[in-house]
């Protein structure tokens, strides 16, 4: 799996010449395509171990996004991309699985930008990753990446106040308050695409399920498994260079770990997660879940909120309400 180091270097060179928030800015129509190929067994095994997935016959729901992250980075680091990739922060993700995926499936991945949207603290780009099997769309993800800049305050979703990083990162930043924006939203279980207003709802207190002690080298271990070696995740020194007191956990690791802990991770067909506050490493966090979704909490803040829809009949965790979703 190609890592993003050279892309980050290129991004650091080109980003100072870009100015976010230019009137009339649009994203290029370029698409990055990875040829059809199965998952590399050793890399997939490493990813399963670090995230806690134990179902060997199915591909983890989050794994195609990991495979598509390097080409997404290349698109965002391109000269024609309107936002400076240095400082872009992954704020939310939605993943939809249209059929069960196997490790041996030869997935073709397509990645592209799907437009810019005004944000109360800047401009947000939506990046799309699609996986096809023999031409059939079998999996897709949509992710929001925020570029912070001065605005007139008339943008869309609320935002958290985050320090800049090196390149687009799935790491959440610092919230304005302990919990940041977001809260529950009622939604139809058969239409997992709600349009909540994030600052309308407080996040509910979900029942604690498990407590995890996260080691200081978690970012390096996940980076080795995923290919995302953003410096803010690796060492305290490299994290401090970009505004964090210590290395922080990857946001996509927190999503994957929560899914792996769910009762039926192989049956989850849709997930929505919002990154609300960074997890400074080492850390002790609480995984909480209930009929409204899931959370990852620290001692004084909520780091992640989300919900899922599963293939299983009957009541589904997260199918009736959302915690902190944005469309």
PDB file of C-alpha atoms in Angstrom:
ATOM      1  CA  UNK A   1       0.000   0.000   0.000  1.00  0.00           C
ATOM      2  CA  UNK A   2       1.611   3.314  -1.023  1.00  0.00           C
ATOM      3  CA  UNK A   3       2.132   5.731   1.835  1.00  0.00           C
ATOM      4  CA  UNK A   4       1.529   9.472   1.698  1.00  0.00           C
ATOM      5  CA  UNK A   5       4.979  10.826   2.598  1.00  0.00           C
ATOM      6  CA  UNK A   6       5.897  12.126  -0.870  1.00  0.00           C
ATOM      7  CA  UNK A   7       2.405  13.512  -1.336  1.00  0.00           C
ATOM      8  CA  UNK A   8       2.740  15.418   1.940  1.00  0.00           C
ATOM      9  CA  UNK A   9       6.046  16.874   0.772  1.00  0.00           C
ATOM     10  CA  UNK A  10       4.483  17.987  -2.506  1.00  0.00           C
ATOM     11  CA  UNK A  11       1.514  19.425  -0.605  1.00  0.00           C
ATOM     12  CA  UNK A  12       3.789  21.419   1.675  1.00  0.00           C
ATOM     13  CA  UNK A  13       5.389  22.986  -1.404  1.00  0.00           C
ATOM     14  CA  UNK A  14       2.169  23.861  -3.238  1.00  0.00           C
ATOM     15  CA  UNK A  15      -0.106  24.834  -0.333  1.00  0.00           C
ATOM     16  CA  UNK A  16       1.403  28.308   0.330  1.00  0.00           C
ATOM     17  CA  UNK A  17       0.399  29.328  -3.202  1.00  0.00           C
ATOM     18  CA  UNK A  18      -3.271  28.482  -2.674  1.00  0.00           C
ATOM     19  CA  UNK A  19      -5.856  30.689  -0.994  1.00  0.00           C
ATOM     20  CA  UNK A  20      -9.002  29.018   0.327  1.00  0.00           C
ATOM     21  CA  UNK A  21     -12.312  30.828   0.019  1.00  0.00           C
ATOM     22  CA  UNK A  22     -11.727  32.394  -3.399  1.00  0.00           C
ATOM     23  CA  UNK A  23     -15.085  33.363  -4.986  1.00  0.00           C
ATOM     24  CA  UNK A  24     -16.109  31.016  -7.759  1.00  0.00           C
ATOM     25  CA  UNK A  25     -13.569  28.333  -6.858  1.00  0.00           C
ATOM     26  CA  UNK A  26     -14.416  24.837  -8.095  1.00  0.00           C
ATOM     27  CA  UNK A  27     -12.819  21.436  -7.729  1.00  0.00           C
ATOM     28  CA  UNK A  28     -11.220  19.724 -10.738  1.00  0.00           C
ATOM     29  CA  UNK A  29     -13.165  16.928 -12.393  1.00  0.00           C
ATOM     30  CA  UNK A  30     -10.118  14.636 -12.270  1.00  0.00           C
ATOM     31  CA  UNK A  31     -10.659  11.087 -11.067  1.00  0.00           C
ATOM     32  CA  UNK A  32      -8.024   8.772  -9.656  1.00  0.00           C
ATOM     33  CA  UNK A  33      -8.532   5.095 -10.458  1.00  0.00           C
ATOM     34  CA  UNK A  34      -6.811   2.129  -8.832  1.00  0.00           C
ATOM     35  CA  UNK A  35      -6.984  -1.000 -11.036  1.00  0.00           C
ATOM     36  CA  UNK A  36      -8.955  -4.008  -9.815  1.00  0.00           C
ATOM     37  CA  UNK A  37      -7.005  -6.009  -7.266  1.00  0.00           C
ATOM     38  CA  UNK A  38      -7.652  -8.024  -4.101  1.00  0.00           C
ATOM     39  CA  UNK A  39      -6.488  -6.846  -0.693  1.00  0.00           C
ATOM     40  CA  UNK A  40      -2.865  -7.683   0.110  1.00  0.00           C
ATOM     41  CA  UNK A  41      -3.193 -10.424   2.771  1.00  0.00           C
ATOM     42  CA  UNK A  42      -0.357  -9.317   5.043  1.00  0.00           C
ATOM     43  CA  UNK A  43      -1.398  -5.670   5.081  1.00  0.00           C
ATOM     44  CA  UNK A  44      -5.018  -6.590   5.650  1.00  0.00           C
ATOM     45  CA  UNK A  45      -4.036  -8.866   8.539  1.00  0.00           C
ATOM     46  CA  UNK A  46      -2.066  -6.013  10.140  1.00  0.00           C
ATOM     47  CA  UNK A  47      -5.024  -3.698   9.736  1.00  0.00           C
ATOM     48  CA  UNK A  48      -7.385  -6.227  11.323  1.00  0.00           C
ATOM     49  CA  UNK A  49      -5.088  -6.642  14.322  1.00  0.00           C
ATOM     50  CA  UNK A  50      -4.616  -2.959  15.054  1.00  0.00           C
ATOM     51  CA  UNK A  51      -8.338  -2.195  14.668  1.00  0.00           C
ATOM     52  CA  UNK A  52      -9.715  -5.321  16.394  1.00  0.00           C
ATOM     53  CA  UNK A  53     -11.607  -6.905  13.494  1.00  0.00           C
ATOM     54  CA  UNK A  54     -11.953 -10.683  13.877  1.00  0.00           C
ATOM     55  CA  UNK A  55     -14.141 -11.730  10.908  1.00  0.00           C
ATOM     56  CA  UNK A  56     -11.636 -13.310   8.471  1.00  0.00           C
ATOM     57  CA  UNK A  57     -14.151 -13.995   5.703  1.00  0.00           C
ATOM     58  CA  UNK A  58     -15.339 -10.413   5.206  1.00  0.00           C
ATOM     59  CA  UNK A  59     -13.533  -7.194   4.355  1.00  0.00           C
ATOM     60  CA  UNK A  60     -13.778  -4.606   7.164  1.00  0.00           C
ATOM     61  CA  UNK A  61     -16.235  -1.873   6.237  1.00  0.00           C
ATOM     62  CA  UNK A  62     -13.574   0.837   6.565  1.00  0.00           C
ATOM     63  CA  UNK A  63     -10.815  -0.889   4.599  1.00  0.00           C
ATOM     64  CA  UNK A  64     -11.640   0.334   1.051  1.00  0.00           C
ATOM     65  CA  UNK A  65     -11.439   3.896   2.386  1.00  0.00           C
ATOM     66  CA  UNK A  66      -7.927   3.162   3.626  1.00  0.00           C
ATOM     67  CA  UNK A  67      -6.986   1.848   0.171  1.00  0.00           C
ATOM     68  CA  UNK A  68      -8.430   4.980  -1.448  1.00  0.00           C
ATOM     69  CA  UNK A  69      -6.744   7.487   0.872  1.00  0.00           C
ATOM     70  CA  UNK A  70      -3.405   7.767  -1.041  1.00  0.00           C
ATOM     71  CA  UNK A  71      -5.060   8.660  -4.380  1.00  0.00           C
ATOM     72  CA  UNK A  72      -7.374  11.065  -2.537  1.00  0.00           C
ATOM     73  CA  UNK A  73      -4.301  12.754  -1.103  1.00  0.00           C
ATOM     74  CA  UNK A  74      -2.748  13.011  -4.548  1.00  0.00           C
ATOM     75  CA  UNK A  75      -5.865  14.714  -5.915  1.00  0.00           C
ATOM     76  CA  UNK A  76      -5.976  17.185  -3.033  1.00  0.00           C
ATOM     77  CA  UNK A  77      -2.265  17.936  -3.363  1.00  0.00           C
ATOM     78  CA  UNK A  78      -2.534  18.632  -7.099  1.00  0.00           C
ATOM     79  CA  UNK A  79      -1.743  22.152  -8.295  1.00  0.00           C
ATOM     80  CA  UNK A  80      -5.277  22.724  -9.645  1.00  0.00           C
ATOM     81  CA  UNK A  81      -7.004  21.714  -6.400  1.00  0.00           C
ATOM     82  CA  UNK A  82      -8.409  24.970  -4.907  1.00  0.00           C
ATOM     83  CA  UNK A  83      -7.744  24.319  -1.208  1.00  0.00           C
ATOM     84  CA  UNK A  84      -4.327  24.127   0.464  1.00  0.00           C
ATOM     85  CA  UNK A  85      -4.005  20.532   1.580  1.00  0.00           C
ATOM     86  CA  UNK A  86      -1.786  21.576   4.488  1.00  0.00           C
ATOM     87  CA  UNK A  87      -4.260  22.094   7.305  1.00  0.00           C
ATOM     88  CA  UNK A  88      -7.209  20.224   5.798  1.00  0.00           C
ATOM     89  CA  UNK A  89      -8.960  18.285   8.560  1.00  0.00           C
ATOM     90  CA  UNK A  90     -11.225  15.259   8.157  1.00  0.00           C
ATOM     91  CA  UNK A  91     -14.454  16.266   9.894  1.00  0.00           C
ATOM     92  CA  UNK A  92     -16.945  13.505   9.018  1.00  0.00           C
ATOM     93  CA  UNK A  93     -17.343  10.322   7.004  1.00  0.00           C
ATOM     94  CA  UNK A  94     -20.231   8.259   5.653  1.00  0.00           C
ATOM     95  CA  UNK A  95     -19.664   4.741   4.328  1.00  0.00           C
ATOM     96  CA  UNK A  96     -22.217   2.613   2.486  1.00  0.00           C
ATOM     97  CA  UNK A  97     -21.738  -1.068   1.617  1.00  0.00           C
ATOM     98  CA  UNK A  98     -24.067  -2.365  -1.096  1.00  0.00           C
ATOM     99  CA  UNK A  99     -23.052  -6.014  -0.724  1.00  0.00           C
ATOM    100  CA  UNK A 100     -20.845  -8.114   1.523  1.00  0.00           C
ATOM    101  CA  UNK A 101     -17.202  -7.815   0.471  1.00  0.00           C
ATOM    102  CA  UNK A 102     -14.577 -10.555   0.688  1.00  0.00           C
ATOM    103  CA  UNK A 103     -10.807 -10.161   1.014  1.00  0.00           C
ATOM    104  CA  UNK A 104     -10.370 -11.889  -2.363  1.00  0.00           C
ATOM    105  CA  UNK A 105     -12.684  -9.485  -4.214  1.00  0.00           C
ATOM    106  CA  UNK A 106     -10.837  -7.613  -6.966  1.00  0.00           C
ATOM    107  CA  UNK A 107     -12.034  -4.101  -6.206  1.00  0.00           C
ATOM    108  CA  UNK A 108     -11.513  -1.221  -8.613  1.00  0.00           C
ATOM    109  CA  UNK A 109     -11.361   2.075  -6.704  1.00  0.00           C
ATOM    110  CA  UNK A 110     -12.311   5.496  -8.040  1.00  0.00           C
ATOM    111  CA  UNK A 111     -11.662   8.674  -6.048  1.00  0.00           C
ATOM    112  CA  UNK A 112     -12.839  12.202  -6.871  1.00  0.00           C
ATOM    113  CA  UNK A 113     -13.833  15.526  -5.322  1.00  0.00           C
ATOM    114  CA  UNK A 114     -17.573  16.217  -5.255  1.00  0.00           C
ATOM    115  CA  UNK A 115     -17.729  19.938  -4.815  1.00  0.00           C
ATOM    116  CA  UNK A 116     -17.051  22.675  -2.286  1.00  0.00           C
ATOM    117  CA  UNK A 117     -19.459  23.967   0.346  1.00  0.00           C
ATOM    118  CA  UNK A 118     -19.292  27.091   2.539  1.00  0.00           C
ATOM    119  CA  UNK A 119     -18.652  26.358   6.188  1.00  0.00           C
ATOM    120  CA  UNK A 120     -18.987  28.682   9.151  1.00  0.00           C
ATOM    121  CA  UNK A 121     -15.245  28.465   9.653  1.00  0.00           C
ATOM    122  CA  UNK A 122     -14.074  28.113   6.092  1.00  0.00           C
ATOM    123  CA  UNK A 123     -14.681  25.870   3.102  1.00  0.00           C
ATOM    124  CA  UNK A 124     -15.386  22.141   3.106  1.00  0.00           C
ATOM    125  CA  UNK A 125     -14.674  19.757   0.249  1.00  0.00           C
ATOM    126  CA  UNK A 126     -16.404  16.397  -0.070  1.00  0.00           C
ATOM    127  CA  UNK A 127     -14.176  13.570  -1.305  1.00  0.00           C
ATOM    128  CA  UNK A 128     -15.799  10.433  -2.686  1.00  0.00           C
ATOM    129  CA  UNK A 129     -14.330   6.940  -2.919  1.00  0.00           C
ATOM    130  CA  UNK A 130     -16.168   4.250  -4.881  1.00  0.00           C
ATOM    131  CA  UNK A 131     -15.374   0.543  -5.114  1.00  0.00           C
ATOM    132  CA  UNK A 132     -16.621  -1.561  -8.011  1.00  0.00           C
ATOM    133  CA  UNK A 133     -16.564  -5.281  -8.581  1.00  0.00           C
ATOM    134  CA  UNK A 134     -16.835  -6.301 -12.238  1.00  0.00           C
ATOM    135  CA  UNK A 135     -18.330  -2.870 -12.958  1.00  0.00           C
ATOM    136  CA  UNK A 136     -20.908  -2.995 -10.135  1.00  0.00           C
ATOM    137  CA  UNK A 137     -20.800  -0.331  -7.435  1.00  0.00           C
ATOM    138  CA  UNK A 138     -20.432  -2.341  -4.226  1.00  0.00           C
ATOM    139  CA  UNK A 139     -19.082   0.200  -1.706  1.00  0.00           C
ATOM    140  CA  UNK A 140     -18.745   3.978  -1.394  1.00  0.00           C
ATOM    141  CA  UNK A 141     -17.637   6.596   1.096  1.00  0.00           C
ATOM    142  CA  UNK A 142     -18.087  10.355   1.360  1.00  0.00           C
ATOM    143  CA  UNK A 143     -15.787  12.426   3.553  1.00  0.00           C
ATOM    144  CA  UNK A 144     -15.741  16.082   4.538  1.00  0.00           C
ATOM    145  CA  UNK A 145     -12.428  17.930   4.752  1.00  0.00           C
ATOM    146  CA  UNK A 146     -12.421  21.440   6.188  1.00  0.00           C
ATOM    147  CA  UNK A 147     -10.063  24.242   5.167  1.00  0.00           C
ATOM    148  CA  UNK A 148     -10.239  26.952   7.827  1.00  0.00           C
ATOM    149  CA  UNK A 149     -10.165  30.593   6.752  1.00  0.00           C
ATOM    150  CA  UNK A 150     -11.857  33.875   7.571  1.00  0.00           C
ATOM    151  CA  UNK A 151     -15.542  33.954   6.643  1.00  0.00           C
ATOM    152  CA  UNK A 152     -18.525  36.242   7.096  1.00  0.00           C
ATOM    153  CA  UNK A 153     -20.089  33.624   9.394  1.00  0.00           C
ATOM    154  CA  UNK A 154     -22.803  32.779   6.883  1.00  0.00           C
ATOM    155  CA  UNK A 155     -21.571  29.328   5.956  1.00  0.00           C
ATOM    156  CA  UNK A 156     -23.278  26.007   6.460  1.00  0.00           C
ATOM    157  CA  UNK A 157     -22.375  23.534   9.200  1.00  0.00           C
ATOM    158  CA  UNK A 158     -20.811  24.534  12.458  1.00  0.00           C
ATOM    159  CA  UNK A 159     -17.156  23.648  12.863  1.00  0.00           C
ATOM    160  CA  UNK A 160     -14.579  22.897  15.457  1.00  0.00           C
ATOM    161  CA  UNK A 161     -11.542  25.098  15.945  1.00  0.00           C
ATOM    162  CA  UNK A 162      -8.559  23.019  14.924  1.00  0.00           C
ATOM    163  CA  UNK A 163      -4.842  23.572  14.518  1.00  0.00           C
ATOM    164  CA  UNK A 164      -3.318  22.996  11.125  1.00  0.00           C
ATOM    165  CA  UNK A 165      -1.775  19.660  10.238  1.00  0.00           C
ATOM    166  CA  UNK A 166       0.509  18.427   7.528  1.00  0.00           C
ATOM    167  CA  UNK A 167      -1.791  17.556   4.696  1.00  0.00           C
ATOM    168  CA  UNK A 168      -5.303  16.194   4.806  1.00  0.00           C
ATOM    169  CA  UNK A 169      -5.649  14.097   7.884  1.00  0.00           C
ATOM    170  CA  UNK A 170      -8.368  11.951   9.350  1.00  0.00           C
ATOM    171  CA  UNK A 171      -7.441  13.314  12.759  1.00  0.00           C
ATOM    172  CA  UNK A 172     -10.023  15.466  14.505  1.00  0.00           C
ATOM    173  CA  UNK A 173      -8.991  18.817  15.899  1.00  0.00           C
ATOM    174  CA  UNK A 174      -9.738  20.839  19.000  1.00  0.00           C
ATOM    175  CA  UNK A 175     -13.377  21.747  19.605  1.00  0.00           C
ATOM    176  CA  UNK A 176     -14.580  25.141  20.734  1.00  0.00           C
ATOM    177  CA  UNK A 177     -16.146  23.459  23.756  1.00  0.00           C
ATOM    178  CA  UNK A 178     -15.424  20.205  25.528  1.00  0.00           C
ATOM    179  CA  UNK A 179     -17.752  18.293  23.263  1.00  0.00           C
ATOM    180  CA  UNK A 180     -17.801  20.400  20.118  1.00  0.00           C
ATOM    181  CA  UNK A 181     -20.828  20.565  17.830  1.00  0.00           C
ATOM    182  CA  UNK A 182     -23.208  17.758  17.057  1.00  0.00           C
ATOM    183  CA  UNK A 183     -26.006  15.752  18.570  1.00  0.00           C
ATOM    184  CA  UNK A 184     -28.771  13.243  17.917  1.00  0.00           C
ATOM    185  CA  UNK A 185     -30.971  13.354  14.865  1.00  0.00           C
ATOM    186  CA  UNK A 186     -34.067  11.302  14.136  1.00  0.00           C
ATOM    187  CA  UNK A 187     -33.888   9.435  10.829  1.00  0.00           C
ATOM    188  CA  UNK A 188     -35.655   6.710   8.905  1.00  0.00           C
ATOM    189  CA  UNK A 189     -33.827   3.392   9.273  1.00  0.00           C
ATOM    190  CA  UNK A 190     -34.296   2.748   5.550  1.00  0.00           C
ATOM    191  CA  UNK A 191     -32.872   6.097   4.455  1.00  0.00           C
ATOM    192  CA  UNK A 192     -29.489   6.512   6.140  1.00  0.00           C
ATOM    193  CA  UNK A 193     -28.883   9.988   4.746  1.00  0.00           C
ATOM    194  CA  UNK A 194     -30.266  12.440   7.306  1.00  0.00           C
ATOM    195  CA  UNK A 195     -29.716  16.179   7.099  1.00  0.00           C
ATOM    196  CA  UNK A 196     -29.341  17.169  10.749  1.00  0.00           C
ATOM    197  CA  UNK A 197     -28.451  20.578  12.082  1.00  0.00           C
ATOM    198  CA  UNK A 198     -25.326  19.876  14.160  1.00  0.00           C
ATOM    199  CA  UNK A 199     -25.551  22.677  16.690  1.00  0.00           C
ATOM    200  CA  UNK A 200     -29.214  22.007  17.506  1.00  0.00           C
ATOM    201  CA  UNK A 201     -28.730  18.889  19.621  1.00  0.00           C
ATOM    202  CA  UNK A 202     -26.565  18.026  22.639  1.00  0.00           C
ATOM    203  CA  UNK A 203     -24.861  14.634  22.392  1.00  0.00           C
ATOM    204  CA  UNK A 204     -26.736  12.081  24.526  1.00  0.00           C
ATOM    205  CA  UNK A 205     -24.938  10.083  27.163  1.00  0.00           C
ATOM    206  CA  UNK A 206     -24.780   6.537  25.825  1.00  0.00           C
ATOM    207  CA  UNK A 207     -24.115   3.499  28.081  1.00  0.00           C
ATOM    208  CA  UNK A 208     -20.444   2.622  28.483  1.00  0.00           C
ATOM    209  CA  UNK A 209     -19.520  -0.718  26.913  1.00  0.00           C
ATOM    210  CA  UNK A 210     -15.731  -0.955  27.139  1.00  0.00           C
ATOM    211  CA  UNK A 211     -12.703   0.999  28.308  1.00  0.00           C
ATOM    212  CA  UNK A 212      -9.583   1.060  26.131  1.00  0.00           C
ATOM    213  CA  UNK A 213      -6.063   2.059  27.146  1.00  0.00           C
ATOM    214  CA  UNK A 214      -4.387   3.442  24.049  1.00  0.00           C
ATOM    215  CA  UNK A 215      -0.571   3.313  23.947  1.00  0.00           C
ATOM    216  CA  UNK A 216       1.618   6.186  22.874  1.00  0.00           C
ATOM    217  CA  UNK A 217       2.773   4.346  19.755  1.00  0.00           C
ATOM    218  CA  UNK A 218      -0.741   3.662  18.463  1.00  0.00           C
ATOM    219  CA  UNK A 219      -0.369   6.248  15.688  1.00  0.00           C
ATOM    220  CA  UNK A 220       2.865   4.672  14.456  1.00  0.00           C
ATOM    221  CA  UNK A 221       1.364   1.184  14.526  1.00  0.00           C
ATOM    222  CA  UNK A 222      -1.806   2.214  12.707  1.00  0.00           C
ATOM    223  CA  UNK A 223       0.263   4.278  10.251  1.00  0.00           C
ATOM    224  CA  UNK A 224       2.325   1.205   9.398  1.00  0.00           C
ATOM    225  CA  UNK A 225      -0.843  -0.823   8.792  1.00  0.00           C
ATOM    226  CA  UNK A 226      -2.777   1.834   6.886  1.00  0.00           C
ATOM    227  CA  UNK A 227      -0.070   3.802   5.088  1.00  0.00           C
ATOM    228  CA  UNK A 228      -1.172   7.093   6.693  1.00  0.00           C
ATOM    229  CA  UNK A 229       2.014   8.399   8.312  1.00  0.00           C
ATOM    230  CA  UNK A 230       0.965  11.963   8.926  1.00  0.00           C
ATOM    231  CA  UNK A 231       3.481  13.405  11.443  1.00  0.00           C
ATOM    232  CA  UNK A 232       0.761  14.536  13.850  1.00  0.00           C
ATOM    233  CA  UNK A 233       0.098  10.853  14.614  1.00  0.00           C
ATOM    234  CA  UNK A 234       3.658   9.633  15.066  1.00  0.00           C
ATOM    235  CA  UNK A 235       5.642  11.331  17.840  1.00  0.00           C
ATOM    236  CA  UNK A 236       5.097  14.112  20.400  1.00  0.00           C
ATOM    237  CA  UNK A 237       7.786  16.230  18.722  1.00  0.00           C
ATOM    238  CA  UNK A 238       6.322  15.985  15.220  1.00  0.00           C
ATOM    239  CA  UNK A 239       2.818  16.586  16.586  1.00  0.00           C
ATOM    240  CA  UNK A 240       3.943  19.725  18.442  1.00  0.00           C
ATOM    241  CA  UNK A 241       5.235  21.184  15.189  1.00  0.00           C
ATOM    242  CA  UNK A 242       1.610  21.381  14.046  1.00  0.00           C
ATOM    243  CA  UNK A 243      -0.128  22.563  17.187  1.00  0.00           C
ATOM    244  CA  UNK A 244      -0.803  19.376  19.158  1.00  0.00           C
ATOM    245  CA  UNK A 245       0.807  18.788  22.575  1.00  0.00           C
ATOM    246  CA  UNK A 246       1.198  15.057  21.879  1.00  0.00           C
ATOM    247  CA  UNK A 247       0.684  12.638  19.018  1.00  0.00           C
ATOM    248  CA  UNK A 248      -2.987  12.001  18.313  1.00  0.00           C
ATOM    249  CA  UNK A 249      -4.853   8.896  17.229  1.00  0.00           C
ATOM    250  CA  UNK A 250      -6.021   8.618  13.625  1.00  0.00           C
ATOM    251  CA  UNK A 251      -9.696   9.458  13.291  1.00  0.00           C
ATOM    252  CA  UNK A 252     -10.205   6.499  10.957  1.00  0.00           C
ATOM    253  CA  UNK A 253      -8.707   4.189  13.587  1.00  0.00           C
ATOM    254  CA  UNK A 254     -11.317   5.397  16.097  1.00  0.00           C
ATOM    255  CA  UNK A 255     -14.141   4.690  13.618  1.00  0.00           C
ATOM    256  CA  UNK A 256     -12.784   1.249  12.737  1.00  0.00           C
ATOM    257  CA  UNK A 257     -12.169   0.308  16.370  1.00  0.00           C
ATOM    258  CA  UNK A 258     -15.724   1.269  17.334  1.00  0.00           C
ATOM    259  CA  UNK A 259     -17.142  -0.769  14.452  1.00  0.00           C
ATOM    260  CA  UNK A 260     -14.991  -3.764  15.392  1.00  0.00           C
ATOM    261  CA  UNK A 261     -16.379  -3.611  18.931  1.00  0.00           C
ATOM    262  CA  UNK A 262     -20.009  -3.603  17.742  1.00  0.00           C
ATOM    263  CA  UNK A 263     -22.020  -6.831  18.133  1.00  0.00           C
ATOM    264  CA  UNK A 264     -22.250  -7.526  14.368  1.00  0.00           C
ATOM    265  CA  UNK A 265     -19.497  -5.614  12.533  1.00  0.00           C
ATOM    266  CA  UNK A 266     -19.793  -7.772   9.423  1.00  0.00           C
ATOM    267  CA  UNK A 267     -23.501  -6.841   9.132  1.00  0.00           C
ATOM    268  CA  UNK A 268     -23.042  -3.054   9.230  1.00  0.00           C
ATOM    269  CA  UNK A 269     -24.014  -1.688   5.830  1.00  0.00           C
ATOM    270  CA  UNK A 270     -23.869   2.036   6.613  1.00  0.00           C
ATOM    271  CA  UNK A 271     -22.031   4.185   9.128  1.00  0.00           C
ATOM    272  CA  UNK A 272     -21.893   7.892   9.775  1.00  0.00           C
ATOM    273  CA  UNK A 273     -19.181   9.244  12.074  1.00  0.00           C
ATOM    274  CA  UNK A 274     -18.270  12.794  13.103  1.00  0.00           C
ATOM    275  CA  UNK A 275     -14.864  13.635  14.532  1.00  0.00           C
ATOM    276  CA  UNK A 276     -15.285  16.044  17.415  1.00  0.00           C
ATOM    277  CA  UNK A 277     -12.083  16.204  19.484  1.00  0.00           C
ATOM    278  CA  UNK A 278      -8.595  14.701  19.164  1.00  0.00           C
ATOM    279  CA  UNK A 279      -7.480  11.690  21.188  1.00  0.00           C
ATOM    280  CA  UNK A 280      -4.091  12.639  22.625  1.00  0.00           C
ATOM    281  CA  UNK A 281      -1.850   9.592  23.048  1.00  0.00           C
ATOM    282  CA  UNK A 282      -1.435   7.782  25.355  1.00  0.00           C
ATOM    283  CA  UNK A 283      -5.037   7.866  26.530  1.00  0.00           C
ATOM    284  CA  UNK A 284      -7.824   5.992  28.261  1.00  0.00           C
ATOM    285  CA  UNK A 285     -11.120   6.223  26.404  1.00  0.00           C
ATOM    286  CA  UNK A 286     -14.585   4.765  26.786  1.00  0.00           C
ATOM    287  CA  UNK A 287     -16.515   3.131  23.956  1.00  0.00           C
ATOM    288  CA  UNK A 288     -20.228   3.716  24.492  1.00  0.00           C
ATOM    289  CA  UNK A 289     -23.113   2.402  22.431  1.00  0.00           C
ATOM    290  CA  UNK A 290     -26.865   2.091  22.497  1.00  0.00           C
ATOM    291  CA  UNK A 291     -29.935   2.272  20.288  1.00  0.00           C
ATOM    292  CA  UNK A 292     -28.935   5.804  19.243  1.00  0.00           C
ATOM    293  CA  UNK A 293     -25.503   4.899  17.916  1.00  0.00           C
ATOM    294  CA  UNK A 294     -21.998   4.960  19.379  1.00  0.00           C
ATOM    295  CA  UNK A 295     -19.482   7.314  20.935  1.00  0.00           C
ATOM    296  CA  UNK A 296     -15.854   7.404  21.946  1.00  0.00           C
ATOM    297  CA  UNK A 297     -15.442   9.457  25.116  1.00  0.00           C
ATOM    298  CA  UNK A 298     -12.560  10.720  27.181  1.00  0.00           C
ATOM    299  CA  UNK A 299     -12.641  11.952  30.753  1.00  0.00           C
ATOM    300  CA  UNK A 300     -13.987  15.390  29.812  1.00  0.00           C
ATOM    301  CA  UNK A 301     -15.043  15.301  26.174  1.00  0.00           C
ATOM    302  CA  UNK A 302     -16.626  13.303  23.376  1.00  0.00           C
ATOM    303  CA  UNK A 303     -14.089  12.419  20.701  1.00  0.00           C
ATOM    304  CA  UNK A 304     -16.329  10.698  18.168  1.00  0.00           C
ATOM    305  CA  UNK A 305     -20.041  10.226  17.589  1.00  0.00           C
ATOM    306  CA  UNK A 306     -21.744   8.025  15.036  1.00  0.00           C
ATOM    307  CA  UNK A 307     -24.479   5.641  14.107  1.00  0.00           C
ATOM    308  CA  UNK A 308     -24.907   2.532  12.010  1.00  0.00           C
ATOM    309  CA  UNK A 309     -27.499   0.669   9.983  1.00  0.00           C
ATOM    310  CA  UNK A 310     -27.163  -3.113   9.715  1.00  0.00           C
ATOM    311  CA  UNK A 311     -28.484  -5.864   7.468  1.00  0.00           C
ATOM    312  CA  UNK A 312     -29.999  -7.681  10.440  1.00  0.00           C
ATOM    313  CA  UNK A 313     -33.799  -7.589  10.845  1.00  0.00           C
ATOM    314  CA  UNK A 314     -35.399  -6.057  13.899  1.00  0.00           C
ATOM    315  CA  UNK A 315     -34.085  -3.198  16.080  1.00  0.00           C
ATOM    316  CA  UNK A 316     -30.718  -1.909  14.899  1.00  0.00           C
ATOM    317  CA  UNK A 317     -28.257   0.129  16.873  1.00  0.00           C
ATOM    318  CA  UNK A 318     -28.242   3.599  15.433  1.00  0.00           C
ATOM    319  CA  UNK A 319     -31.066   3.066  12.934  1.00  0.00           C
ATOM    320  CA  UNK A 320     -33.513   5.356  14.690  1.00  0.00           C
ATOM    321  CA  UNK A 321     -31.322   8.276  15.683  1.00  0.00           C
ATOM    322  CA  UNK A 322     -28.006   9.878  14.939  1.00  0.00           C
ATOM    323  CA  UNK A 323     -25.406  11.324  17.244  1.00  0.00           C
ATOM    324  CA  UNK A 324     -23.746  14.353  15.778  1.00  0.00           C
ATOM    325  CA  UNK A 325     -24.358  13.700  12.064  1.00  0.00           C
ATOM    326  CA  UNK A 326     -24.091  16.144   9.194  1.00  0.00           C
ATOM    327  CA  UNK A 327     -25.212  15.421   5.683  1.00  0.00           C
TER     328      UNK A 327
END
